[in-house]
mmCIF file of C-alpha atoms in Angstrom:
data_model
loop_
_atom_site.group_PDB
_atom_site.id
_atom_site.type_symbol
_atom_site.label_atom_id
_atom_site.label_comp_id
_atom_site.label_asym_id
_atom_site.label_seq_id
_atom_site.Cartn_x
_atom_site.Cartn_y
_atom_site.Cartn_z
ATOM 1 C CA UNK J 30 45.163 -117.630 -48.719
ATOM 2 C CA UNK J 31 43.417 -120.161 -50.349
ATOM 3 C CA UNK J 32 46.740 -121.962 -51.845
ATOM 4 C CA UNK J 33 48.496 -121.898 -47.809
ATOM 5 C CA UNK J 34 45.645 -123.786 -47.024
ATOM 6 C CA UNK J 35 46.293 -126.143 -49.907
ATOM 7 C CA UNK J 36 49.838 -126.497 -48.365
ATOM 8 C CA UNK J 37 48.591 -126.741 -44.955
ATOM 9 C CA UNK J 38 45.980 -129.955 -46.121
ATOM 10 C CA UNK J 39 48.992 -131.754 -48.215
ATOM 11 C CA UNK J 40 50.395 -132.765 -45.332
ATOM 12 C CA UNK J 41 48.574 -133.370 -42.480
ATOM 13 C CA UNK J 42 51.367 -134.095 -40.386
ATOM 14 C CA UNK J 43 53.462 -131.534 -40.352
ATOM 15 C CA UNK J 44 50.387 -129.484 -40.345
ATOM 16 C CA UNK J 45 49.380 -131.159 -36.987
ATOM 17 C CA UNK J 46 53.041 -130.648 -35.573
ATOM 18 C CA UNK J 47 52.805 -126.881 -36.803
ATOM 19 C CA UNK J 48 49.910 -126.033 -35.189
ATOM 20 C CA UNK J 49 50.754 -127.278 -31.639
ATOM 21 C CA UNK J 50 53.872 -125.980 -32.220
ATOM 22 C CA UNK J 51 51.984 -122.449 -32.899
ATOM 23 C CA UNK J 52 50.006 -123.067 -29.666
ATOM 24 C CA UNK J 53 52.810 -123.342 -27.721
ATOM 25 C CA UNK J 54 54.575 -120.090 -28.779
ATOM 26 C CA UNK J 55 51.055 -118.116 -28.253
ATOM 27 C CA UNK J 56 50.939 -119.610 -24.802
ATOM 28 C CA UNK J 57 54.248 -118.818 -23.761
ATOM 29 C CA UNK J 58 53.777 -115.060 -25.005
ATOM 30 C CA UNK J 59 50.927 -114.643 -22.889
ATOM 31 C CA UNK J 60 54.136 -114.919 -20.038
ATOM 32 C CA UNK J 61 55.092 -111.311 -20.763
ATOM 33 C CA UNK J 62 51.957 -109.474 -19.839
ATOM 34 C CA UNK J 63 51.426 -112.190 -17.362
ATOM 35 C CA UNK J 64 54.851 -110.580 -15.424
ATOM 36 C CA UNK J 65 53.901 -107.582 -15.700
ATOM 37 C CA UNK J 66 50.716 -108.492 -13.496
ATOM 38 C CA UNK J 67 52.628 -109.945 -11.158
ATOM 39 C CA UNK J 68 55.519 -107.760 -10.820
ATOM 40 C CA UNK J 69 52.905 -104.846 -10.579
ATOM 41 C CA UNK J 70 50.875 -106.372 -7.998
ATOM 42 C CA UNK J 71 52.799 -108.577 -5.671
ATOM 43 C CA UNK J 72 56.233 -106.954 -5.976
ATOM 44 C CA UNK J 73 55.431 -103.190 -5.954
ATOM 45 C CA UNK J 74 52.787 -103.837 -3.523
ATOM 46 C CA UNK J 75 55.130 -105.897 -0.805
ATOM 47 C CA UNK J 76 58.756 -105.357 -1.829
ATOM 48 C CA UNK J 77 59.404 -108.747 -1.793
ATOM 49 C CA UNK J 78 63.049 -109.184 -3.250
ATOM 50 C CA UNK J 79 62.721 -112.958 -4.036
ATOM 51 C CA UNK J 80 59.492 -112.645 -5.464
ATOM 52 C CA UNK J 81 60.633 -110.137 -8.451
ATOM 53 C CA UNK J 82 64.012 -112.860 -8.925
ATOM 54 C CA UNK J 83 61.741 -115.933 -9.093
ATOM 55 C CA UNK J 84 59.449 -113.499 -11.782
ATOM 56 C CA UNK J 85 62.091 -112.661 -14.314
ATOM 57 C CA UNK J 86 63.764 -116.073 -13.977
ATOM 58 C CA UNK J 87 60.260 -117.887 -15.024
ATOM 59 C CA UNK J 88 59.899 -115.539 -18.044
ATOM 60 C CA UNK J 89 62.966 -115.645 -19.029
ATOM 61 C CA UNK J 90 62.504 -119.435 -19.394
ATOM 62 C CA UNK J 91 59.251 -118.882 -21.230
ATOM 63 C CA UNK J 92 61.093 -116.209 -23.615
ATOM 64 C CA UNK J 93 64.031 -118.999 -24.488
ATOM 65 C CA UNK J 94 61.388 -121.643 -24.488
ATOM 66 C CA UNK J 95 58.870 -119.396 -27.020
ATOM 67 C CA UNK J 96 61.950 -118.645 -28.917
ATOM 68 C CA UNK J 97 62.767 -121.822 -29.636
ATOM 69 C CA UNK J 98 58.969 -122.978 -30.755
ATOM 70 C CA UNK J 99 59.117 -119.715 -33.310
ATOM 71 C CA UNK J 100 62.116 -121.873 -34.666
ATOM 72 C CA UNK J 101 60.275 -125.024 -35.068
ATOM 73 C CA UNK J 102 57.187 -123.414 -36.869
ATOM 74 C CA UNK J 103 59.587 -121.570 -39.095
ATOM 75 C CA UNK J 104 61.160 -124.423 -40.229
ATOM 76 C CA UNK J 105 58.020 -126.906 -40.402
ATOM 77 C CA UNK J 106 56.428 -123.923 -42.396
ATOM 78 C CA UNK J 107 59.760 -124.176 -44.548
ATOM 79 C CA UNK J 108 59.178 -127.530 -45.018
ATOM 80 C CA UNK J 109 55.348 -127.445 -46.521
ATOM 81 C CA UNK J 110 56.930 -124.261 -48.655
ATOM 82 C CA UNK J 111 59.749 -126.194 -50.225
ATOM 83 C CA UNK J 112 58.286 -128.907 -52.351
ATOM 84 C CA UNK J 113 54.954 -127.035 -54.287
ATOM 85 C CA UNK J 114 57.344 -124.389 -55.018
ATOM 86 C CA UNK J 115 59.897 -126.278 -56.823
ATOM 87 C CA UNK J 116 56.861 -128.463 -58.533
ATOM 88 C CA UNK J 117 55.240 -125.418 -59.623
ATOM 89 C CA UNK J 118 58.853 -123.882 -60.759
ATOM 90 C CA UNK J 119 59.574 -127.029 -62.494
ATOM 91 C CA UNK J 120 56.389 -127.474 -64.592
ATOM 92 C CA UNK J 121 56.181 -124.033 -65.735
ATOM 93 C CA UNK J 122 59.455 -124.068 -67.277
ATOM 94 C CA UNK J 123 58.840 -127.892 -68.182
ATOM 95 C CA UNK J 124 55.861 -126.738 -70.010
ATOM 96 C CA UNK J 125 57.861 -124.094 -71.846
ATOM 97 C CA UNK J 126 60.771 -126.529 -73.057
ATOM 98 C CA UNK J 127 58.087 -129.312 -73.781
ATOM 99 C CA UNK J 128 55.129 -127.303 -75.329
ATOM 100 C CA UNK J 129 54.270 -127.382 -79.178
ATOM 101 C CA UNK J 130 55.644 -124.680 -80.714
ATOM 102 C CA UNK J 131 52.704 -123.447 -82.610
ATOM 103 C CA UNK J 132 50.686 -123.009 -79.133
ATOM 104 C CA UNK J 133 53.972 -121.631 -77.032
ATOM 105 C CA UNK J 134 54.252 -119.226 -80.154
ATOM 106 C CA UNK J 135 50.489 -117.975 -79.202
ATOM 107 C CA UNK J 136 51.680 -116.472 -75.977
ATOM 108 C CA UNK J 137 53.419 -113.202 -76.408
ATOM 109 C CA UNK J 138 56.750 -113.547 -75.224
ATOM 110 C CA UNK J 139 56.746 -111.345 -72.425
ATOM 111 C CA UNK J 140 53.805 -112.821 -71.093
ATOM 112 C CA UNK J 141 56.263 -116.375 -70.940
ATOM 113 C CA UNK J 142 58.958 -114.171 -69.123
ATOM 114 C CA UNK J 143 56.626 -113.081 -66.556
ATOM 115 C CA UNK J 144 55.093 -116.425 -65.488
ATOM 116 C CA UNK J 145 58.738 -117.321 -65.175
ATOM 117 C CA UNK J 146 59.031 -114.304 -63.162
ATOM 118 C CA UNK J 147 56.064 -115.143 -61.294
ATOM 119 C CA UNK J 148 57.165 -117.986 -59.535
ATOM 120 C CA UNK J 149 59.372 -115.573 -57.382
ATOM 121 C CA UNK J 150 56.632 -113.919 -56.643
ATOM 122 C CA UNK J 151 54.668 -116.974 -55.026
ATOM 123 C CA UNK J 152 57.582 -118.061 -53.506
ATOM 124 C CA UNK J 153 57.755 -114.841 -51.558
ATOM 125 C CA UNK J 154 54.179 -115.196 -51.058
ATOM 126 C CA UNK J 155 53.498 -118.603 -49.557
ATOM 127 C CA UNK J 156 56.586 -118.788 -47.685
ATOM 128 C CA UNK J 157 57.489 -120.332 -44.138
ATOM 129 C CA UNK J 158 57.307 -116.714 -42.530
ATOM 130 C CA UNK J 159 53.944 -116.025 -44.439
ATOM 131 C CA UNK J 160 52.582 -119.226 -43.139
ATOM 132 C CA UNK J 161 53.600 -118.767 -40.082
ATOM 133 C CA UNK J 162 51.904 -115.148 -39.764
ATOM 134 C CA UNK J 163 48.218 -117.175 -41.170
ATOM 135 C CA UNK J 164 48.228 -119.463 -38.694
ATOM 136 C CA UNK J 165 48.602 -117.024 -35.957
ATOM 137 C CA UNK J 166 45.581 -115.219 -36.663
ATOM 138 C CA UNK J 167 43.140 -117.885 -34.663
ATOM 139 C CA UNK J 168 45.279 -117.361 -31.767
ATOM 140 C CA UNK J 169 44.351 -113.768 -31.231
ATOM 141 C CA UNK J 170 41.346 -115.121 -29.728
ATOM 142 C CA UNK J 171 43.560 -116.811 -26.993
ATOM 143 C CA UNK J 172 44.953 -113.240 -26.046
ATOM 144 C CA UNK J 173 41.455 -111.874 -26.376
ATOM 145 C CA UNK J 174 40.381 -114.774 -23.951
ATOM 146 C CA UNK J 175 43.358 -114.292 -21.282
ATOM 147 C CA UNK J 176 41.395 -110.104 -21.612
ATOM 148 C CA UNK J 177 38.627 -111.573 -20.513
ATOM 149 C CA UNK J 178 39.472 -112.873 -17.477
ATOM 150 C CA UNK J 179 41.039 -109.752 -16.540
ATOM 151 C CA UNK J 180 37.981 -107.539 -18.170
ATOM 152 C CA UNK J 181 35.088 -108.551 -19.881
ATOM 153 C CA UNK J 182 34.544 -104.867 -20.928
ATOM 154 C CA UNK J 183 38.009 -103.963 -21.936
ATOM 155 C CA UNK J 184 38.250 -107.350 -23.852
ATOM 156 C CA UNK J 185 34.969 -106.427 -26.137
ATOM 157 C CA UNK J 186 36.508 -103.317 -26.751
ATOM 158 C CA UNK J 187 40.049 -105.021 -28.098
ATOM 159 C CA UNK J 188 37.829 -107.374 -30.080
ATOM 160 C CA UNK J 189 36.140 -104.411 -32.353
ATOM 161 C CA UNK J 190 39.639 -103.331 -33.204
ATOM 162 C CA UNK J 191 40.987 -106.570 -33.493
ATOM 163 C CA UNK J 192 37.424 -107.242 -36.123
ATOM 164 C CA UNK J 193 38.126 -103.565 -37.805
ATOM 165 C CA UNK J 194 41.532 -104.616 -38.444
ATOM 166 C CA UNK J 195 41.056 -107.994 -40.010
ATOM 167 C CA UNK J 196 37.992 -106.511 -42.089
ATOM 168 C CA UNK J 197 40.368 -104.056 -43.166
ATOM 169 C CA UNK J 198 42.877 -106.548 -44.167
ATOM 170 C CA UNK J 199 40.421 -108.744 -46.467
ATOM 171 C CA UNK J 200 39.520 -105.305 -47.886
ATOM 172 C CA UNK J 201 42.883 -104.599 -48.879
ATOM 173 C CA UNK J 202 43.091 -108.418 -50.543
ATOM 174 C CA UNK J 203 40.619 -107.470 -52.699
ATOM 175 C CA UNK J 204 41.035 -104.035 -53.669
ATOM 176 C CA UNK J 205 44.648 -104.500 -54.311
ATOM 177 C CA UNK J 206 43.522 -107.387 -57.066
ATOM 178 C CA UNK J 207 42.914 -105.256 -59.621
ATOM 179 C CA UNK J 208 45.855 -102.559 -60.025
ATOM 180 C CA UNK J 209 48.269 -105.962 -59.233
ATOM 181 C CA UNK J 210 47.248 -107.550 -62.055
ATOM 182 C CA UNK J 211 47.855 -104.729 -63.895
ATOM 183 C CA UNK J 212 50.974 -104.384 -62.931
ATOM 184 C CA UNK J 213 51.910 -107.881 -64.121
ATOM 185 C CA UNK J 214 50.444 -107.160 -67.146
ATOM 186 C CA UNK J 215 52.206 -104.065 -67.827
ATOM 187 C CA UNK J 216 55.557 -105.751 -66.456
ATOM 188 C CA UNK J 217 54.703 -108.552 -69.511
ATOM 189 C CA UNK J 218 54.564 -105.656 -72.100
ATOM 190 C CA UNK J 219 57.904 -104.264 -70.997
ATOM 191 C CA UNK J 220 59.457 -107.646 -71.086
ATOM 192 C CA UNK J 221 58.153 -107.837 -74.842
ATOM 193 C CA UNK J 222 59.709 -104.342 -75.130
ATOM 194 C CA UNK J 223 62.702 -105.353 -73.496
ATOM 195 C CA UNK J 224 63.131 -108.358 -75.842
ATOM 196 C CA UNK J 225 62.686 -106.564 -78.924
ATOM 197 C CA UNK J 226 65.476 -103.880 -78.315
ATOM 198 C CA UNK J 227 67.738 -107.495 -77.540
ATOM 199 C CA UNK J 228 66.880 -110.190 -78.822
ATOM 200 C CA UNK J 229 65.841 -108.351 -82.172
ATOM 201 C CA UNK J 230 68.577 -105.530 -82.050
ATOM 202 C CA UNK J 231 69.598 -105.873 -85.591
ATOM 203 C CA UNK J 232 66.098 -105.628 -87.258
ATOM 204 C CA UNK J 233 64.979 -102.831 -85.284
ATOM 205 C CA UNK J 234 67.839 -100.853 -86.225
ATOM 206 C CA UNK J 235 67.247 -102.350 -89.830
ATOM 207 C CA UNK J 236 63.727 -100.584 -89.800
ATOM 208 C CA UNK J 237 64.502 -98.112 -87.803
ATOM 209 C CA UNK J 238 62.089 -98.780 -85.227
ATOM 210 C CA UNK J 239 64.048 -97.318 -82.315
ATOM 211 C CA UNK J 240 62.047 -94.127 -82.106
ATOM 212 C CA UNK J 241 58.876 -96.572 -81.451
ATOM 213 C CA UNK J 242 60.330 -98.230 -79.322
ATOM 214 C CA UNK J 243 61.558 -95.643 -77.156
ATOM 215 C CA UNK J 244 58.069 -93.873 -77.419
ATOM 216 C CA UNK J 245 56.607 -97.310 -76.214
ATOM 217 C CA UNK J 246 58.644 -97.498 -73.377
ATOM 218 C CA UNK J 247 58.247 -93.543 -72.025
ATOM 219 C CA UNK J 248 54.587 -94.827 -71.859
ATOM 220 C CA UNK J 249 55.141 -98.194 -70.100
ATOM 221 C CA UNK J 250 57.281 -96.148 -68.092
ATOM 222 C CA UNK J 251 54.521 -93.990 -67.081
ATOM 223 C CA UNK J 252 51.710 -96.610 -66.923
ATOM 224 C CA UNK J 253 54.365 -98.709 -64.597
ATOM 225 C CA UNK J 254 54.789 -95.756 -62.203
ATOM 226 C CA UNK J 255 50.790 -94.449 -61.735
ATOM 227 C CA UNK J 256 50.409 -98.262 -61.184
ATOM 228 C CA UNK J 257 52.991 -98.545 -58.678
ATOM 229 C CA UNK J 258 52.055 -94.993 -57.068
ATOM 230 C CA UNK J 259 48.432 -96.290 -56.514
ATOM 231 C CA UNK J 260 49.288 -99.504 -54.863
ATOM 232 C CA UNK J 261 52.525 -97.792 -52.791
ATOM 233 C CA UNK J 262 49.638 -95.195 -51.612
ATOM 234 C CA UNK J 263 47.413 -98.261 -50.858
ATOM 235 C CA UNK J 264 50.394 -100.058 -48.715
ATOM 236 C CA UNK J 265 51.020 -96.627 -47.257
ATOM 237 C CA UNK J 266 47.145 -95.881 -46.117
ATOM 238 C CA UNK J 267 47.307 -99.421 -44.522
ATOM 239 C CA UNK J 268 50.925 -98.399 -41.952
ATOM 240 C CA UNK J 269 49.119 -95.483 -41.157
ATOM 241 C CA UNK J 270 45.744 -97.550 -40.231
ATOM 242 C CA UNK J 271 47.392 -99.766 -38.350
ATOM 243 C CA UNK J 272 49.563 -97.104 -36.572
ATOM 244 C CA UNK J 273 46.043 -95.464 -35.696
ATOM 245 C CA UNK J 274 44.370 -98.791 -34.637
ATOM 246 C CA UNK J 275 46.811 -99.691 -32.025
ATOM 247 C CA UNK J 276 46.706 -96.038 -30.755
ATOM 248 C CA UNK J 277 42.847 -96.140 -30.094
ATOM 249 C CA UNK J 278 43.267 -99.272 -28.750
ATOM 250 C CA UNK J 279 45.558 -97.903 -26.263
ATOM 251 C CA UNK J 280 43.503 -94.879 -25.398
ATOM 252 C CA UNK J 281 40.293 -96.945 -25.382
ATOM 253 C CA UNK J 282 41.590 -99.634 -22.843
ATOM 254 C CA UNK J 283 43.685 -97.051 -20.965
ATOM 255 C CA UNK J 284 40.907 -94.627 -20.901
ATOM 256 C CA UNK J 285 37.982 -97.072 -20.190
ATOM 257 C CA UNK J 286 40.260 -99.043 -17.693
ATOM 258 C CA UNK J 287 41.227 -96.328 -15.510
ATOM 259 C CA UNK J 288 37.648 -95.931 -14.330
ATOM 260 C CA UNK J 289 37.503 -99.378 -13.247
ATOM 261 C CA UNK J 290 40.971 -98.580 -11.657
ATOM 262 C CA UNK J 291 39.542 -95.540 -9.878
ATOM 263 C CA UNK J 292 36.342 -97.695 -8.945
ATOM 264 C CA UNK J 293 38.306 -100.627 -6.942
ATOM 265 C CA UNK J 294 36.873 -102.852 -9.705
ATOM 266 C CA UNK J 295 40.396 -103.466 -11.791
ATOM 267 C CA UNK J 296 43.859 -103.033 -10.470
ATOM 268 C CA UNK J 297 46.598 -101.139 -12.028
ATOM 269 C CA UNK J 298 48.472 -103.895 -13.172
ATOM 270 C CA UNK J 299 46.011 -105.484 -14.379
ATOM 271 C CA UNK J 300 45.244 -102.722 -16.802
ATOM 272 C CA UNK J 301 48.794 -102.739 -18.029
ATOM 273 C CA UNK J 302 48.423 -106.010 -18.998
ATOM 274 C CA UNK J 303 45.069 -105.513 -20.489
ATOM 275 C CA UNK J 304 46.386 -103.109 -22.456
ATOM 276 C CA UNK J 305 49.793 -105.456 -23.742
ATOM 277 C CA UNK J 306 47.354 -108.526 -24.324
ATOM 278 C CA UNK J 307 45.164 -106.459 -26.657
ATOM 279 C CA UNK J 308 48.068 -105.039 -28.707
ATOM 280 C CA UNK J 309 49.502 -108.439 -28.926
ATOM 281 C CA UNK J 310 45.891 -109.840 -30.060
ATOM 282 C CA UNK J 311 45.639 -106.493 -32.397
ATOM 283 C CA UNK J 312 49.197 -107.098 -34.221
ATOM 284 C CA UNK J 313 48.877 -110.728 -34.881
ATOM 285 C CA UNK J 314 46.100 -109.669 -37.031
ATOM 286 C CA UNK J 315 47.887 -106.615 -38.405
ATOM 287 C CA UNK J 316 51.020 -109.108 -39.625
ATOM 288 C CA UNK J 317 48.146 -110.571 -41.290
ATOM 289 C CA UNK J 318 46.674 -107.539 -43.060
ATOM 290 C CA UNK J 319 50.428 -106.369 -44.476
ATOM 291 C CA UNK J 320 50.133 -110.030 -46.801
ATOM 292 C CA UNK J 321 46.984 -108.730 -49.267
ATOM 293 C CA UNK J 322 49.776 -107.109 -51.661
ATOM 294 C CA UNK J 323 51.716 -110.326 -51.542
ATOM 295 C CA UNK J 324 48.974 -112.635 -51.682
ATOM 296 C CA UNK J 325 47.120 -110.367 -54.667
ATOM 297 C CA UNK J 326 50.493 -110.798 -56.849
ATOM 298 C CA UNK J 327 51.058 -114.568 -55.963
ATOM 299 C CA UNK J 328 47.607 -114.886 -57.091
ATOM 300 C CA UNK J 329 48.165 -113.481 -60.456
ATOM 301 C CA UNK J 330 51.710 -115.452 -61.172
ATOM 302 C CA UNK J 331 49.776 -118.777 -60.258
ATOM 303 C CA UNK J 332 47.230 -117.317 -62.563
ATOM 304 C CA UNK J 333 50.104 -116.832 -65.651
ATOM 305 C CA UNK J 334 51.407 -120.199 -64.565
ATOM 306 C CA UNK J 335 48.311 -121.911 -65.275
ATOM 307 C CA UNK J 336 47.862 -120.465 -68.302
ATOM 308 C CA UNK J 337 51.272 -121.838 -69.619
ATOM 309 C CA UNK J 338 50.314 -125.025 -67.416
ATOM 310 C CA UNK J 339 47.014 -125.387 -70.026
ATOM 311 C CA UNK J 340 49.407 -125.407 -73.248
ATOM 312 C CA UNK J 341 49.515 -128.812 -75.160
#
């Protein structure tokens, strides 16, 4: 998080241009539940023929036209991705081509492989889509302030879940810290395993150190996978949060609504498109929680790269 908004202060410019670009595609998808409103109340209600034709052709214009901003974030986004990532690729392996050998010898090998590897791993991390999703996350409140209009009530309720969900997402950032990094550090010993049955083929069989070896790797092996179990069961108890937040959200605003339906105080499609702008508001934020893994691992490469960065 911290190194997007790095990115994002760079270059002020195309920062500026991606965040009204960002506006723009939040305000035209506030046209959807905006139709469905309309259509609800003025079409159903009168029957109106020319009415429904003159809703679908506006949102289909706003569709096109939000379409087409999603493209011009994406590609601004690209654009502050592009240049720190080949810096950071190119002084990492600069740094292991130019280092003095007695300090690049002090780093285990695999440990070198893996910041290598790493820079994948930030690339994948701080990328255009990634950036995109962060920037988003303010603009829930414009969803959560197009609920208000509608319902102050039902638009305190989406906020809790909205609030639940982000909480739940900076959680996850931080729990998922620790078994990352040891991932990446068990992922450096079975480089150094991997490059000793290679690169060193001939002595091992010279000293007949392919039992240890193979015993060595059984238990990498099995480190690798109770690693990767815990943090698959941590991405997996996250989907099925999120699954369950947008489901009370539904049967919150539906359920709370429906009185305010009943009491002439909220019309039907109103509620409808209460219950679209809170989901809306609810999944920008969830797009947001899914990135703690990513964010956790990029993290720990820039960590490795810094380390090699520090060598003389």
């Amino acid at each position: 998080m911290v190194e997007i908004l790095k990115r994002l202060g760079r270059r002020p410019g195309v920062t500026t241009e991606l965040m009204i670009a960002t506006l723009f595609t939040n305000l035209l998808a506030l046209a959807s539940p905006l139709f469905v409103i309309q259509v609800l109340n003025r079409y159903v209600t009168f029957g109106v023929d020319a009415t429904l034709r003159t809703l679908v052709f506006g949102v289909l214009i706003a569709i096109v036209l939000e379409f087409g901003f999603r493209e011009i974030r994406m590609r601004l986004a690209q654009g502050l991705a592009i240049k720190p990532d080949e810096a950071l690729a190119l002084a990492v392996f600069g740094t292991l081509t130019a280092a003095k050998s007695l300090a690049l010898e002090q780093v285990p090998p695999g440990v070198r492989r893996q910041a290598i590897n790493g820079v994948d791993a930030i690339q994948q991390a701080y990328n255009g889509p990634n950036i995109g999703t962060v920037v988003d996350v303010p603009f829930a409140l414009l969803f959560l302030g197009a609920l208000y209009f509608l319902s102050p009530v039902l638009a305190l309720i989406a906020s809790g879940f909205v609030l639940a969900m982000l909480a739940r997402g900076m959680i996850a950032m931080y729990t998922n810290r620790k078994p990352v990094a040891e991932m990446q550090q068990a992922a450096a010993r079975g480089n150094m395993l991997i490059g000793s049955a290679i690169d060193a083929s001939d002595t091992v069989r010279a000293f007949n150190a392919g039992n240890y070896l193979r015993q060595a790797w059984l238990q990498h092996i099995r480190h690798a996978h109770t690693l990767f179990h815990k943090v698959a069961t941590s991405r997996g108890m996250m989907q099925s949060l999120n699954q369950t937040f947008v489901a009370l959200t539904t049967v919150a605003i539906i359920g709370v609504g429906s009185t305010y339906v009943v009491a002439a105080e909220l019309d039907t499609g109103a509620l409808i498109g209460s219950n679209i702008l809170a989901a809306r508001a609810l999944m920008t934020v969830s797009r947001y929680a899914f990135l703690g893994e990513s964010f956790a691992k990029a993290r720990q490469s820039m960590g490795m790269a810094q380390q090699i960065g520090r060598l003389p």
